[in-house]
Amino acid sequence: MERMRIGELTERAGVTQRTVRYYESIGLLPSGEREGNGHHYYTEETVTRLRKIDQLKKLGLSLEEIRDVIELYFTDPSGVQPKRKVLGLLRRHLADTDEKLEALRQFHAELQSHIERFERWLEVKDRE
Amino acid sequence: MERMRIGELTERAGVTQRTVRYYESIGLLPSGEREGNGHHYYTEETVTRLRKIDQLKKLGLSLEEIRDVIELYFTDPSGVQPKRKVLGLLRRHLADTDEKLEALRQFHAELQSHIERFERWLEVKDRE
DNA sequence: CCAAAACATGACGTTTACGTCATGTTTTTT
DNA sequence: AAAAAACATGACGTAAACGTCATGTTTTGG
């Protein structure tokens, strides 16, 4: 229950094989392969990593930006060199996330009120 | 202090002329022109509109999605033609937004706990 | 009034993030 | 062991969202 090949990986992570290959090609995913045969083998962490990449994408980061920070999400404090710098970066991401959450909530509210206005308008029309 | 041409418009809205032209070409912005000469003229509302578009882009909406909803910010229901269709679109956008919100919340939580791990690690170090 | 700046339009180019064959090898199923 | 399924690699294609000339017209500052 550790090593899997690309088929299982993509199914569990909800991405296509092409996506994985592409991420490997741009250095966003380590291309853990080699077993004599040409096949790549992946672990549970690769799944987590792909999911994290997806989250960061939804935050609006480009793959290049993600490549610059993804490591931070997979190293533990004891293994990182400029710890305070990393912490600073993480905090900025958190702040960005806060802002985006707020903006999204507002958009959500706006959408809802637009919808309600429409519904009221249609209700009136229906009664005629 | 009402009509302006594209130079002023783009400066005030913080976008390029090409962007405006592109938006006009895909029906995202009304191309308010005509004055005998070939020049396009815009108003304060166009500036607001461009800014709103930028906000929505930052939320991760595509220009197509934005085109579906942008009118709602500038007209009332009675002015929208296929009302039931628009209502359906709005509901889909609302559902999408719900999902995005949920993903962001989860990311936020994970990021926070990651940060806390870092902070605890540094605290310990500081006491040494 | 005339040169410089601003504008209009068209066409081709570019980047990101993959999709979609095509072809050959490896694994799995029967 | 043979056919089917999965995998590897390469190459070409694509959609979104503009960027960047090129060329011609209109406006404006001196």
PDB file of C-alpha atoms (C1' of nucleotides) in Angstrom:
ATOM      1  CA  MET A   1       0.000   0.000   0.000  1.00  0.00           C
ATOM      2  CA  GLU A   2       2.730   2.424  -0.810  1.00  0.00           C
ATOM      3  CA  ARG A   3       3.946   2.440  -4.350  1.00  0.00           C
ATOM      4  CA  MET A   4       1.513   3.141  -7.109  1.00  0.00           C
ATOM      5  CA  ARG A   5       1.754   3.885 -10.776  1.00  0.00           C
ATOM      6  CA  ILE A   6       0.379   6.811 -12.634  1.00  0.00           C
ATOM      7  CA  GLY A   7      -3.070   5.333 -13.207  1.00  0.00           C
ATOM      8  CA  GLU A   8      -3.870   5.041  -9.544  1.00  0.00           C
ATOM      9  CA  LEU A   9      -2.181   8.310  -8.772  1.00  0.00           C
ATOM     10  CA  THR A  10      -4.258  10.328 -11.195  1.00  0.00           C
ATOM     11  CA  GLU A  11      -7.455   8.655 -10.124  1.00  0.00           C
ATOM     12  CA  ARG A  12      -6.854   9.404  -6.495  1.00  0.00           C
ATOM     13  CA  ALA A  13      -5.690  12.934  -7.073  1.00  0.00           C
ATOM     14  CA  GLY A  14      -8.348  13.787  -9.607  1.00  0.00           C
ATOM     15  CA  VAL A  15      -6.026  14.918 -12.368  1.00  0.00           C
ATOM     16  CA  THR A  16      -5.117  13.538 -15.778  1.00  0.00           C
ATOM     17  CA  GLN A  17      -1.952  11.713 -16.678  1.00  0.00           C
ATOM     18  CA  ARG A  18      -1.015  14.563 -18.939  1.00  0.00           C
ATOM     19  CA  THR A  19      -1.192  16.920 -16.003  1.00  0.00           C
ATOM     20  CA  VAL A  20       1.181  14.766 -13.985  1.00  0.00           C
ATOM     21  CA  ARG A  21       3.591  14.515 -16.887  1.00  0.00           C
ATOM     22  CA  TYR A  22       3.427  18.218 -17.421  1.00  0.00           C
ATOM     23  CA  TYR A  23       4.076  18.943 -13.765  1.00  0.00           C
ATOM     24  CA  GLU A  24       7.050  16.620 -13.820  1.00  0.00           C
ATOM     25  CA  SER A  25       8.386  18.310 -16.920  1.00  0.00           C
ATOM     26  CA  ILE A  26       8.363  21.737 -15.323  1.00  0.00           C
ATOM     27  CA  GLY A  27       9.841  20.513 -12.070  1.00  0.00           C
ATOM     28  CA  LEU A  28       6.700  20.891 -10.020  1.00  0.00           C
ATOM     29  CA  LEU A  29       6.487  17.210  -9.186  1.00  0.00           C
ATOM     30  CA  PRO A  30       9.481  14.969  -8.622  1.00  0.00           C
ATOM     31  CA  SER A  31       9.342  12.311 -11.311  1.00  0.00           C
ATOM     32  CA  GLY A  32       9.897   9.341  -9.043  1.00  0.00           C
ATOM     33  CA  GLU A  33      10.545   6.579 -11.477  1.00  0.00           C
ATOM     34  CA  ARG A  34      13.063   3.922 -12.275  1.00  0.00           C
ATOM     35  CA  GLU A  35      12.489   0.319 -11.569  1.00  0.00           C
ATOM     36  CA  GLY A  36      14.378  -1.201 -14.444  1.00  0.00           C
ATOM     37  CA  ASN A  37      11.285  -1.000 -16.575  1.00  0.00           C
ATOM     38  CA  GLY A  38      10.613   2.555 -17.564  1.00  0.00           C
ATOM     39  CA  HIS A  39       7.669   2.999 -15.224  1.00  0.00           C
ATOM     40  CA  HIS A  40       7.274   5.806 -12.761  1.00  0.00           C
ATOM     41  CA  TYR A  41       6.262   4.971  -9.245  1.00  0.00           C
ATOM     42  CA  TYR A  42       4.605   7.323  -6.822  1.00  0.00           C
ATOM     43  CA  THR A  43       3.631   7.366  -3.176  1.00  0.00           C
ATOM     44  CA  GLU A  44       0.870   8.686  -1.020  1.00  0.00           C
ATOM     45  CA  GLU A  45       2.752  11.934  -0.697  1.00  0.00           C
ATOM     46  CA  THR A  46       2.492  12.536  -4.410  1.00  0.00           C
ATOM     47  CA  VAL A  47      -1.272  12.413  -4.058  1.00  0.00           C
ATOM     48  CA  THR A  48      -1.179  14.928  -1.246  1.00  0.00           C
ATOM     49  CA  ARG A  49       1.149  17.060  -3.255  1.00  0.00           C
ATOM     50  CA  LEU A  50      -1.136  17.107  -6.271  1.00  0.00           C
ATOM     51  CA  ARG A  51      -4.056  18.066  -4.079  1.00  0.00           C
ATOM     52  CA  LYS A  52      -2.070  20.847  -2.521  1.00  0.00           C
ATOM     53  CA  ILE A  53      -1.115  22.113  -5.942  1.00  0.00           C
ATOM     54  CA  ASP A  54      -4.771  22.212  -6.815  1.00  0.00           C
ATOM     55  CA  GLN A  55      -5.609  24.193  -3.729  1.00  0.00           C
ATOM     56  CA  LEU A  56      -2.881  26.706  -4.475  1.00  0.00           C
ATOM     57  CA  LYS A  57      -4.136  27.000  -8.028  1.00  0.00           C
ATOM     58  CA  LYS A  58      -7.548  27.874  -6.714  1.00  0.00           C
ATOM     59  CA  LEU A  59      -5.878  30.554  -4.680  1.00  0.00           C
ATOM     60  CA  GLY A  60      -4.870  32.026  -7.984  1.00  0.00           C
ATOM     61  CA  LEU A  61      -1.197  31.070  -7.975  1.00  0.00           C
ATOM     62  CA  SER A  62       0.434  30.131 -11.244  1.00  0.00           C
ATOM     63  CA  LEU A  63       2.265  26.854 -11.517  1.00  0.00           C
ATOM     64  CA  GLU A  64       5.518  28.758 -11.463  1.00  0.00           C
ATOM     65  CA  GLU A  65       4.605  30.468  -8.227  1.00  0.00           C
ATOM     66  CA  ILE A  66       3.482  27.190  -6.794  1.00  0.00           C
ATOM     67  CA  ARG A  67       6.777  25.609  -7.694  1.00  0.00           C
ATOM     68  CA  ASP A  68       8.509  28.258  -5.653  1.00  0.00           C
ATOM     69  CA  VAL A  69       6.523  27.562  -2.517  1.00  0.00           C
ATOM     70  CA  ILE A  70       5.267  24.014  -2.661  1.00  0.00           C
ATOM     71  CA  GLU A  71       8.276  22.685  -0.795  1.00  0.00           C
ATOM     72  CA  LEU A  72       7.324  24.752   2.212  1.00  0.00           C
ATOM     73  CA  TYR A  73       4.215  22.713   2.606  1.00  0.00           C
ATOM     74  CA  PHE A  74       6.099  19.452   2.711  1.00  0.00           C
ATOM     75  CA  THR A  75       9.035  20.194   4.904  1.00  0.00           C
ATOM     76  CA  ASP A  76       8.822  20.208   8.651  1.00  0.00           C
ATOM     77  CA  PRO A  77      10.344  23.044  10.635  1.00  0.00           C
ATOM     78  CA  SER A  78      13.395  21.099  11.722  1.00  0.00           C
ATOM     79  CA  GLY A  79      14.532  20.564   8.176  1.00  0.00           C
ATOM     80  CA  VAL A  80      14.313  24.076   6.804  1.00  0.00           C
ATOM     81  CA  GLN A  81      17.155  26.521   6.722  1.00  0.00           C
ATOM     82  CA  PRO A  82      15.843  30.075   6.931  1.00  0.00           C
ATOM     83  CA  LYS A  83      13.006  29.197   9.230  1.00  0.00           C
ATOM     84  CA  ARG A  84      11.862  32.709  10.033  1.00  0.00           C
ATOM     85  CA  LYS A  85      11.809  33.597   6.365  1.00  0.00           C
ATOM     86  CA  VAL A  86       9.698  30.579   5.574  1.00  0.00           C
ATOM     87  CA  LEU A  87       7.377  31.434   8.405  1.00  0.00           C
ATOM     88  CA  GLY A  88       7.048  34.907   7.005  1.00  0.00           C
ATOM     89  CA  LEU A  89       6.108  33.580   3.608  1.00  0.00           C
ATOM     90  CA  LEU A  90       3.570  31.214   5.042  1.00  0.00           C
ATOM     91  CA  ARG A  91       2.005  34.050   6.986  1.00  0.00           C
ATOM     92  CA  ARG A  92       1.715  36.130   3.849  1.00  0.00           C
ATOM     93  CA  HIS A  93      -0.013  33.263   2.139  1.00  0.00           C
ATOM     94  CA  LEU A  94      -2.371  33.060   5.060  1.00  0.00           C
ATOM     95  CA  ALA A  95      -3.101  36.755   4.788  1.00  0.00           C
ATOM     96  CA  ASP A  96      -3.679  36.425   1.056  1.00  0.00           C
ATOM     97  CA  THR A  97      -6.026  33.575   1.748  1.00  0.00           C
ATOM     98  CA  ASP A  98      -7.913  35.677   4.275  1.00  0.00           C
ATOM     99  CA  GLU A  99      -8.351  38.434   1.755  1.00  0.00           C
ATOM    100  CA  LYS A 100      -9.465  36.127  -0.945  1.00  0.00           C
ATOM    101  CA  LEU A 101     -11.907  34.428   1.381  1.00  0.00           C
ATOM    102  CA  GLU A 102     -13.402  37.788   2.216  1.00  0.00           C
ATOM    103  CA  ALA A 103     -13.674  38.770  -1.428  1.00  0.00           C
ATOM    104  CA  LEU A 104     -15.260  35.462  -2.287  1.00  0.00           C
ATOM    105  CA  ARG A 105     -17.753  35.791   0.544  1.00  0.00           C
ATOM    106  CA  GLN A 106     -18.740  39.175  -0.719  1.00  0.00           C
ATOM    107  CA  PHE A 107     -19.144  37.927  -4.251  1.00  0.00           C
ATOM    108  CA  HIS A 108     -21.215  35.097  -2.857  1.00  0.00           C
ATOM    109  CA  ALA A 109     -23.463  37.557  -1.102  1.00  0.00           C
ATOM    110  CA  GLU A 110     -23.779  39.676  -4.212  1.00  0.00           C
ATOM    111  CA  LEU A 111     -24.706  36.672  -6.280  1.00  0.00           C
ATOM    112  CA  GLN A 112     -27.298  35.695  -3.747  1.00  0.00           C
ATOM    113  CA  SER A 113     -28.912  39.081  -3.703  1.00  0.00           C
ATOM    114  CA  HIS A 114     -28.951  39.205  -7.481  1.00  0.00           C
ATOM    115  CA  ILE A 115     -30.620  35.829  -7.498  1.00  0.00           C
ATOM    116  CA  GLU A 116     -33.219  36.930  -5.021  1.00  0.00           C
ATOM    117  CA  ARG A 117     -33.996  40.020  -7.023  1.00  0.00           C
ATOM    118  CA  PHE A 118     -34.498  37.858 -10.070  1.00  0.00           C
ATOM    119  CA  GLU A 119     -36.686  35.424  -8.219  1.00  0.00           C
ATOM    120  CA  ARG A 120     -38.901  38.159  -6.889  1.00  0.00           C
ATOM    121  CA  TRP A 121     -39.158  39.644 -10.326  1.00  0.00           C
ATOM    122  CA  LEU A 122     -40.147  36.314 -11.811  1.00  0.00           C
ATOM    123  CA  GLU A 123     -42.648  35.607  -9.049  1.00  0.00           C
ATOM    124  CA  VAL A 124     -44.465  38.802  -9.767  1.00  0.00           C
ATOM    125  CA  LYS A 125     -44.500  38.024 -13.443  1.00  0.00           C
ATOM    126  CA  ASP A 126     -45.824  34.529 -12.768  1.00  0.00           C
ATOM    127  CA  ARG A 127     -48.802  35.864 -10.919  1.00  0.00           C
ATOM    128  CA  GLU A 128     -49.886  37.918 -13.862  1.00  0.00           C
TER     129      GLU A 128
ATOM    130  CA  MET B   1     -16.162  65.622 -17.254  1.00  0.00           C
ATOM    131  CA  GLU B   2     -18.061  62.758 -18.690  1.00  0.00           C
ATOM    132  CA  ARG B   3     -16.883  61.508 -22.006  1.00  0.00           C
ATOM    133  CA  MET B   4     -13.375  60.241 -22.311  1.00  0.00           C
ATOM    134  CA  ARG B   5     -11.406  58.400 -24.919  1.00  0.00           C
ATOM    135  CA  ILE B   6      -9.524  55.209 -24.564  1.00  0.00           C
ATOM    136  CA  GLY B   7      -6.312  56.765 -23.327  1.00  0.00           C
ATOM    137  CA  GLU B   8      -7.875  58.241 -20.233  1.00  0.00           C
ATOM    138  CA  LEU B   9     -10.041  55.214 -19.716  1.00  0.00           C
ATOM    139  CA  THR B  10      -7.169  52.768 -19.616  1.00  0.00           C
ATOM    140  CA  GLU B  11      -5.110  54.996 -17.393  1.00  0.00           C
ATOM    141  CA  ARG B  12      -7.870  55.345 -14.869  1.00  0.00           C
ATOM    142  CA  ALA B  13      -8.841  51.707 -14.953  1.00  0.00           C
ATOM    143  CA  GLY B  14      -5.320  50.385 -14.944  1.00  0.00           C
ATOM    144  CA  VAL B  15      -5.585  48.231 -18.032  1.00  0.00           C
ATOM    145  CA  THR B  16      -4.083  48.405 -21.505  1.00  0.00           C
ATOM    146  CA  GLN B  17      -5.822  49.535 -24.655  1.00  0.00           C
ATOM    147  CA  ARG B  18      -5.511  46.072 -26.025  1.00  0.00           C
ATOM    148  CA  THR B  19      -7.418  44.748 -23.046  1.00  0.00           C
ATOM    149  CA  VAL B  20     -10.257  47.175 -23.651  1.00  0.00           C
ATOM    150  CA  ARG B  21     -10.368  46.296 -27.324  1.00  0.00           C
ATOM    151  CA  TYR B  22     -10.345  42.636 -26.511  1.00  0.00           C
ATOM    152  CA  TYR B  23     -13.154  43.021 -24.006  1.00  0.00           C
ATOM    153  CA  GLU B  24     -15.182  44.910 -26.560  1.00  0.00           C
ATOM    154  CA  SER B  25     -14.556  42.235 -29.136  1.00  0.00           C
ATOM    155  CA  ILE B  26     -15.906  39.485 -26.916  1.00  0.00           C
ATOM    156  CA  GLY B  27     -18.880  41.489 -25.779  1.00  0.00           C
ATOM    157  CA  LEU B  28     -17.684  42.068 -22.262  1.00  0.00           C
ATOM    158  CA  LEU B  29     -17.628  45.812 -22.638  1.00  0.00           C
ATOM    159  CA  PRO B  30     -20.057  47.837 -24.744  1.00  0.00           C
ATOM    160  CA  SER B  31     -18.007  49.555 -27.393  1.00  0.00           C
ATOM    161  CA  GLY B  32     -19.501  52.985 -26.990  1.00  0.00           C
ATOM    162  CA  GLU B  33     -18.207  54.813 -29.975  1.00  0.00           C
ATOM    163  CA  ARG B  34     -19.449  56.854 -32.877  1.00  0.00           C
ATOM    164  CA  GLU B  35     -19.010  60.496 -33.124  1.00  0.00           C
ATOM    165  CA  GLY B  36     -18.559  60.849 -36.823  1.00  0.00           C
ATOM    166  CA  ASN B  37     -14.860  60.348 -36.437  1.00  0.00           C
ATOM    167  CA  GLY B  38     -14.105  56.728 -35.678  1.00  0.00           C
ATOM    168  CA  HIS B  39     -13.261  57.324 -32.058  1.00  0.00           C
ATOM    169  CA  HIS B  40     -14.754  55.445 -29.162  1.00  0.00           C
ATOM    170  CA  TYR B  41     -16.020  57.411 -26.221  1.00  0.00           C
ATOM    171  CA  TYR B  42     -16.457  56.078 -22.727  1.00  0.00           C
ATOM    172  CA  THR B  43     -17.918  57.251 -19.466  1.00  0.00           C
ATOM    173  CA  GLU B  44     -17.217  56.934 -15.798  1.00  0.00           C
ATOM    174  CA  GLU B  45     -19.292  53.772 -15.767  1.00  0.00           C
ATOM    175  CA  THR B  46     -16.873  52.099 -18.111  1.00  0.00           C
ATOM    176  CA  VAL B  47     -14.128  52.688 -15.584  1.00  0.00           C
ATOM    177  CA  THR B  48     -16.226  51.146 -12.839  1.00  0.00           C
ATOM    178  CA  ARG B  49     -17.027  48.277 -15.092  1.00  0.00           C
ATOM    179  CA  LEU B  50     -13.406  47.559 -15.860  1.00  0.00           C
ATOM    180  CA  ARG B  51     -12.575  47.633 -12.171  1.00  0.00           C
ATOM    181  CA  LYS B  52     -15.386  45.239 -11.400  1.00  0.00           C
ATOM    182  CA  ILE B  53     -14.153  42.917 -14.094  1.00  0.00           C
ATOM    183  CA  ASP B  54     -10.736  42.967 -12.508  1.00  0.00           C
ATOM    184  CA  GLN B  55     -12.168  42.086  -9.119  1.00  0.00           C
ATOM    185  CA  LEU B  56     -14.041  39.162 -10.537  1.00  0.00           C
ATOM    186  CA  LYS B  57     -10.963  37.985 -12.392  1.00  0.00           C
ATOM    187  CA  LYS B  58      -9.068  37.917  -9.159  1.00  0.00           C
ATOM    188  CA  LEU B  59     -11.722  35.630  -7.795  1.00  0.00           C
ATOM    189  CA  GLY B  60     -10.810  33.186 -10.497  1.00  0.00           C
ATOM    190  CA  LEU B  61     -13.688  33.816 -12.873  1.00  0.00           C
ATOM    191  CA  SER B  62     -13.037  33.563 -16.583  1.00  0.00           C
ATOM    192  CA  LEU B  63     -13.997  36.416 -18.851  1.00  0.00           C
ATOM    193  CA  GLU B  64     -16.837  34.292 -20.117  1.00  0.00           C
ATOM    194  CA  GLU B  65     -18.190  33.772 -16.639  1.00  0.00           C
ATOM    195  CA  ILE B  66     -17.798  37.435 -15.944  1.00  0.00           C
ATOM    196  CA  ARG B  67     -19.710  38.283 -19.071  1.00  0.00           C
ATOM    197  CA  ASP B  68     -22.578  36.231 -17.696  1.00  0.00           C
ATOM    198  CA  VAL B  69     -22.883  38.262 -14.549  1.00  0.00           C
ATOM    199  CA  ILE B  70     -21.376  41.675 -15.151  1.00  0.00           C
ATOM    200  CA  GLU B  71     -24.604  43.098 -16.526  1.00  0.00           C
ATOM    201  CA  LEU B  72     -26.307  42.436 -13.235  1.00  0.00           C
ATOM    202  CA  TYR B  73     -24.119  44.992 -11.596  1.00  0.00           C
ATOM    203  CA  PHE B  74     -25.250  47.626 -14.010  1.00  0.00           C
ATOM    204  CA  THR B  75     -28.870  46.883 -14.801  1.00  0.00           C
ATOM    205  CA  ASP B  76     -31.967  45.698 -12.999  1.00  0.00           C
ATOM    206  CA  PRO B  77     -33.771  42.437 -13.773  1.00  0.00           C
ATOM    207  CA  SER B  78     -36.323  44.101 -15.994  1.00  0.00           C
ATOM    208  CA  GLY B  79     -33.546  44.978 -18.377  1.00  0.00           C
ATOM    209  CA  VAL B  80     -32.242  41.472 -18.824  1.00  0.00           C
ATOM    210  CA  GLN B  81     -33.772  39.477 -21.607  1.00  0.00           C
ATOM    211  CA  PRO B  82     -33.640  35.716 -21.024  1.00  0.00           C
ATOM    212  CA  LYS B  83     -34.381  35.987 -17.347  1.00  0.00           C
ATOM    213  CA  ARG B  84     -34.812  32.311 -16.541  1.00  0.00           C
ATOM    214  CA  LYS B  85     -31.595  31.455 -18.324  1.00  0.00           C
ATOM    215  CA  VAL B  86     -29.710  34.114 -16.457  1.00  0.00           C
ATOM    216  CA  LEU B  87     -31.167  32.879 -13.218  1.00  0.00           C
ATOM    217  CA  GLY B  88     -29.896  29.413 -14.002  1.00  0.00           C
ATOM    218  CA  LEU B  89     -26.454  30.761 -14.748  1.00  0.00           C
ATOM    219  CA  LEU B  90     -26.442  32.693 -11.516  1.00  0.00           C
ATOM    220  CA  ARG B  91     -27.315  29.595  -9.549  1.00  0.00           C
ATOM    221  CA  ARG B  92     -24.492  27.692 -11.154  1.00  0.00           C
ATOM    222  CA  HIS B  93     -22.085  30.474 -10.334  1.00  0.00           C
ATOM    223  CA  LEU B  94     -23.331  30.405  -6.784  1.00  0.00           C
ATOM    224  CA  ALA B  95     -22.659  26.697  -6.537  1.00  0.00           C
ATOM    225  CA  ASP B  96     -19.198  27.148  -8.013  1.00  0.00           C
ATOM    226  CA  THR B  97     -18.504  29.866  -5.519  1.00  0.00           C
ATOM    227  CA  ASP B  98     -19.616  27.609  -2.704  1.00  0.00           C
ATOM    228  CA  GLU B  99     -17.111  25.019  -3.780  1.00  0.00           C
ATOM    229  CA  LYS B 100     -14.330  27.509  -4.068  1.00  0.00           C
ATOM    230  CA  LEU B 101     -15.136  28.836  -0.636  1.00  0.00           C
ATOM    231  CA  GLU B 102     -14.983  25.387   0.819  1.00  0.00           C
ATOM    232  CA  ALA B 103     -11.645  24.660  -0.819  1.00  0.00           C
ATOM    233  CA  LEU B 104     -10.245  27.921   0.399  1.00  0.00           C
ATOM    234  CA  ARG B 105     -11.436  27.308   3.939  1.00  0.00           C
ATOM    235  CA  GLN B 106      -9.749  23.977   4.014  1.00  0.00           C
ATOM    236  CA  PHE B 107      -6.567  25.423   2.619  1.00  0.00           C
ATOM    237  CA  HIS B 108      -6.754  28.133   5.230  1.00  0.00           C
ATOM    238  CA  ALA B 109      -7.083  25.618   8.027  1.00  0.00           C
ATOM    239  CA  GLU B 110      -4.219  23.509   6.793  1.00  0.00           C
ATOM    240  CA  LEU B 111      -2.007  26.501   6.334  1.00  0.00           C
ATOM    241  CA  GLN B 112      -2.774  27.681   9.821  1.00  0.00           C
ATOM    242  CA  SER B 113      -1.861  24.431  11.426  1.00  0.00           C
ATOM    243  CA  HIS B 114       1.308  24.286   9.387  1.00  0.00           C
ATOM    244  CA  ILE B 115       2.218  27.739  10.615  1.00  0.00           C
ATOM    245  CA  GLU B 116       1.526  26.790  14.188  1.00  0.00           C
ATOM    246  CA  ARG B 117       3.894  23.879  13.903  1.00  0.00           C
ATOM    247  CA  PHE B 118       6.554  26.271  12.770  1.00  0.00           C
ATOM    248  CA  GLU B 119       5.822  28.674  15.590  1.00  0.00           C
ATOM    249  CA  ARG B 120       6.018  26.000  18.229  1.00  0.00           C
ATOM    250  CA  TRP B 121       9.295  24.843  16.824  1.00  0.00           C
ATOM    251  CA  LEU B 122      10.732  28.346  16.948  1.00  0.00           C
ATOM    252  CA  GLU B 123       9.451  28.930  20.467  1.00  0.00           C
ATOM    253  CA  VAL B 124      11.294  25.930  21.693  1.00  0.00           C
ATOM    254  CA  LYS B 125      14.427  27.069  19.933  1.00  0.00           C
ATOM    255  CA  ASP B 126      14.109  30.541  21.412  1.00  0.00           C
ATOM    256  CA  ARG B 127      14.101  29.210  24.945  1.00  0.00           C
ATOM    257  CA  GLU B 128      17.384  27.472  24.449  1.00  0.00           C
TER     258      GLU B 128
ATOM    259  C1'  DC C   1      -0.852  74.723 -39.928  1.00  0.00           C
ATOM    260  C1'  DC C   2       2.011  71.179 -39.145  1.00  0.00           C
ATOM    261  C1'  DA C   3       4.542  67.868 -36.573  1.00  0.00           C
ATOM    262  C1'  DA C   4       3.758  64.970 -32.645  1.00  0.00           C
ATOM    263  C1'  DA C   5       0.665  62.412 -30.014  1.00  0.00           C
ATOM    264  C1'  DA C   6      -3.450  59.745 -29.746  1.00  0.00           C
ATOM    265  C1'  DC C   7      -6.579  56.622 -31.870  1.00  0.00           C
ATOM    266  C1'  DA C   8      -8.567  52.654 -35.057  1.00  0.00           C
ATOM    267  C1'  DT C   9      -8.064  48.291 -37.126  1.00  0.00           C
ATOM    268  C1'  DG C  10      -5.951  44.111 -38.656  1.00  0.00           C
ATOM    269  C1'  DA C  11      -2.871  40.553 -38.321  1.00  0.00           C
ATOM    270  C1'  DC C  12       0.327  37.711 -36.366  1.00  0.00           C
ATOM    271  C1'  DG C  13       2.766  36.312 -31.998  1.00  0.00           C
ATOM    272  C1'  DT C  14       2.989  34.608 -27.112  1.00  0.00           C
ATOM    273  C1'  DT C  15       2.310  32.352 -22.661  1.00  0.00           C
ATOM    274  C1'  DT C  16       0.031  29.115 -19.629  1.00  0.00           C
ATOM    275  C1'  DA C  17      -1.770  24.778 -18.853  1.00  0.00           C
ATOM    276  C1'  DC C  18      -2.814  21.395 -20.505  1.00  0.00           C
ATOM    277  C1'  DG C  19      -5.606  17.949 -24.625  1.00  0.00           C
ATOM    278  C1'  DT C  20      -5.052  14.634 -28.120  1.00  0.00           C
ATOM    279  C1'  DC C  21      -3.106  11.499 -31.198  1.00  0.00           C
ATOM    280  C1'  DA C  22       0.575   8.143 -32.592  1.00  0.00           C
ATOM    281  C1'  DT C  23       3.701   4.626 -31.690  1.00  0.00           C
ATOM    282  C1'  DG C  24       6.176   1.452 -29.037  1.00  0.00           C
ATOM    283  C1'  DT C  25       6.914  -1.172 -24.551  1.00  0.00           C
ATOM    284  C1'  DT C  26       5.338  -3.317 -20.251  1.00  0.00           C
ATOM    285  C1'  DT C  27       1.811  -5.364 -17.362  1.00  0.00           C
ATOM    286  C1'  DT C  28      -2.249  -7.681 -16.563  1.00  0.00           C
ATOM    287  C1'  DT C  29      -5.986 -10.585 -17.713  1.00  0.00           C
ATOM    288  C1'  DT C  30      -7.916 -14.629 -19.667  1.00  0.00           C
TER     289       DT C  30
ATOM    290  C1'  DA D   1       0.999 -17.123 -24.432  1.00  0.00           C
ATOM    291  C1'  DA D   2      -1.893 -14.067 -26.626  1.00  0.00           C
ATOM    292  C1'  DA D   3      -4.957 -10.287 -26.323  1.00  0.00           C
ATOM    293  C1'  DA D   4      -6.217  -6.340 -23.654  1.00  0.00           C
ATOM    294  C1'  DA D   5      -5.025  -2.782 -20.614  1.00  0.00           C
ATOM    295  C1'  DA D   6      -1.705   0.302 -18.747  1.00  0.00           C
ATOM    296  C1'  DC D   7       2.339   2.979 -19.353  1.00  0.00           C
ATOM    297  C1'  DA D   8       6.263   5.997 -21.710  1.00  0.00           C
ATOM    298  C1'  DT D   9       7.556   9.419 -24.886  1.00  0.00           C
ATOM    299  C1'  DG D  10       7.186  12.662 -28.539  1.00  0.00           C
ATOM    300  C1'  DA D  11       4.898  15.726 -31.258  1.00  0.00           C
ATOM    301  C1'  DC D  12       1.381  18.586 -32.619  1.00  0.00           C
ATOM    302  C1'  DG D  13      -2.941  21.084 -31.218  1.00  0.00           C
ATOM    303  C1'  DT D  14      -5.826  24.262 -28.411  1.00  0.00           C
ATOM    304  C1'  DA D  15      -8.255  27.854 -25.606  1.00  0.00           C
ATOM    305  C1'  DA D  16      -7.860  31.973 -22.940  1.00  0.00           C
ATOM    306  C1'  DA D  17      -6.146  36.443 -22.540  1.00  0.00           C
ATOM    307  C1'  DC D  18      -3.873  39.304 -24.095  1.00  0.00           C
ATOM    308  C1'  DG D  19       1.139  41.516 -26.451  1.00  0.00           C
ATOM    309  C1'  DT D  20       3.203  43.555 -30.333  1.00  0.00           C
ATOM    310  C1'  DC D  21       3.894  45.378 -34.730  1.00  0.00           C
ATOM    311  C1'  DA D  22       2.207  47.775 -38.992  1.00  0.00           C
ATOM    312  C1'  DT D  23      -0.396  51.120 -41.240  1.00  0.00           C
ATOM    313  C1'  DG D  24      -3.584  54.684 -41.744  1.00  0.00           C
ATOM    314  C1'  DT D  25      -6.555  58.486 -39.682  1.00  0.00           C
ATOM    315  C1'  DT D  26      -7.688  62.022 -36.188  1.00  0.00           C
ATOM    316  C1'  DT D  27      -6.590  65.202 -32.595  1.00  0.00           C
ATOM    317  C1'  DT D  28      -3.775  68.426 -30.359  1.00  0.00           C
ATOM    318  C1'  DG D  29       0.168  71.441 -28.815  1.00  0.00           C
ATOM    319  C1'  DG D  30       3.357  74.975 -30.342  1.00  0.00           C
TER     320       DG D  30
END
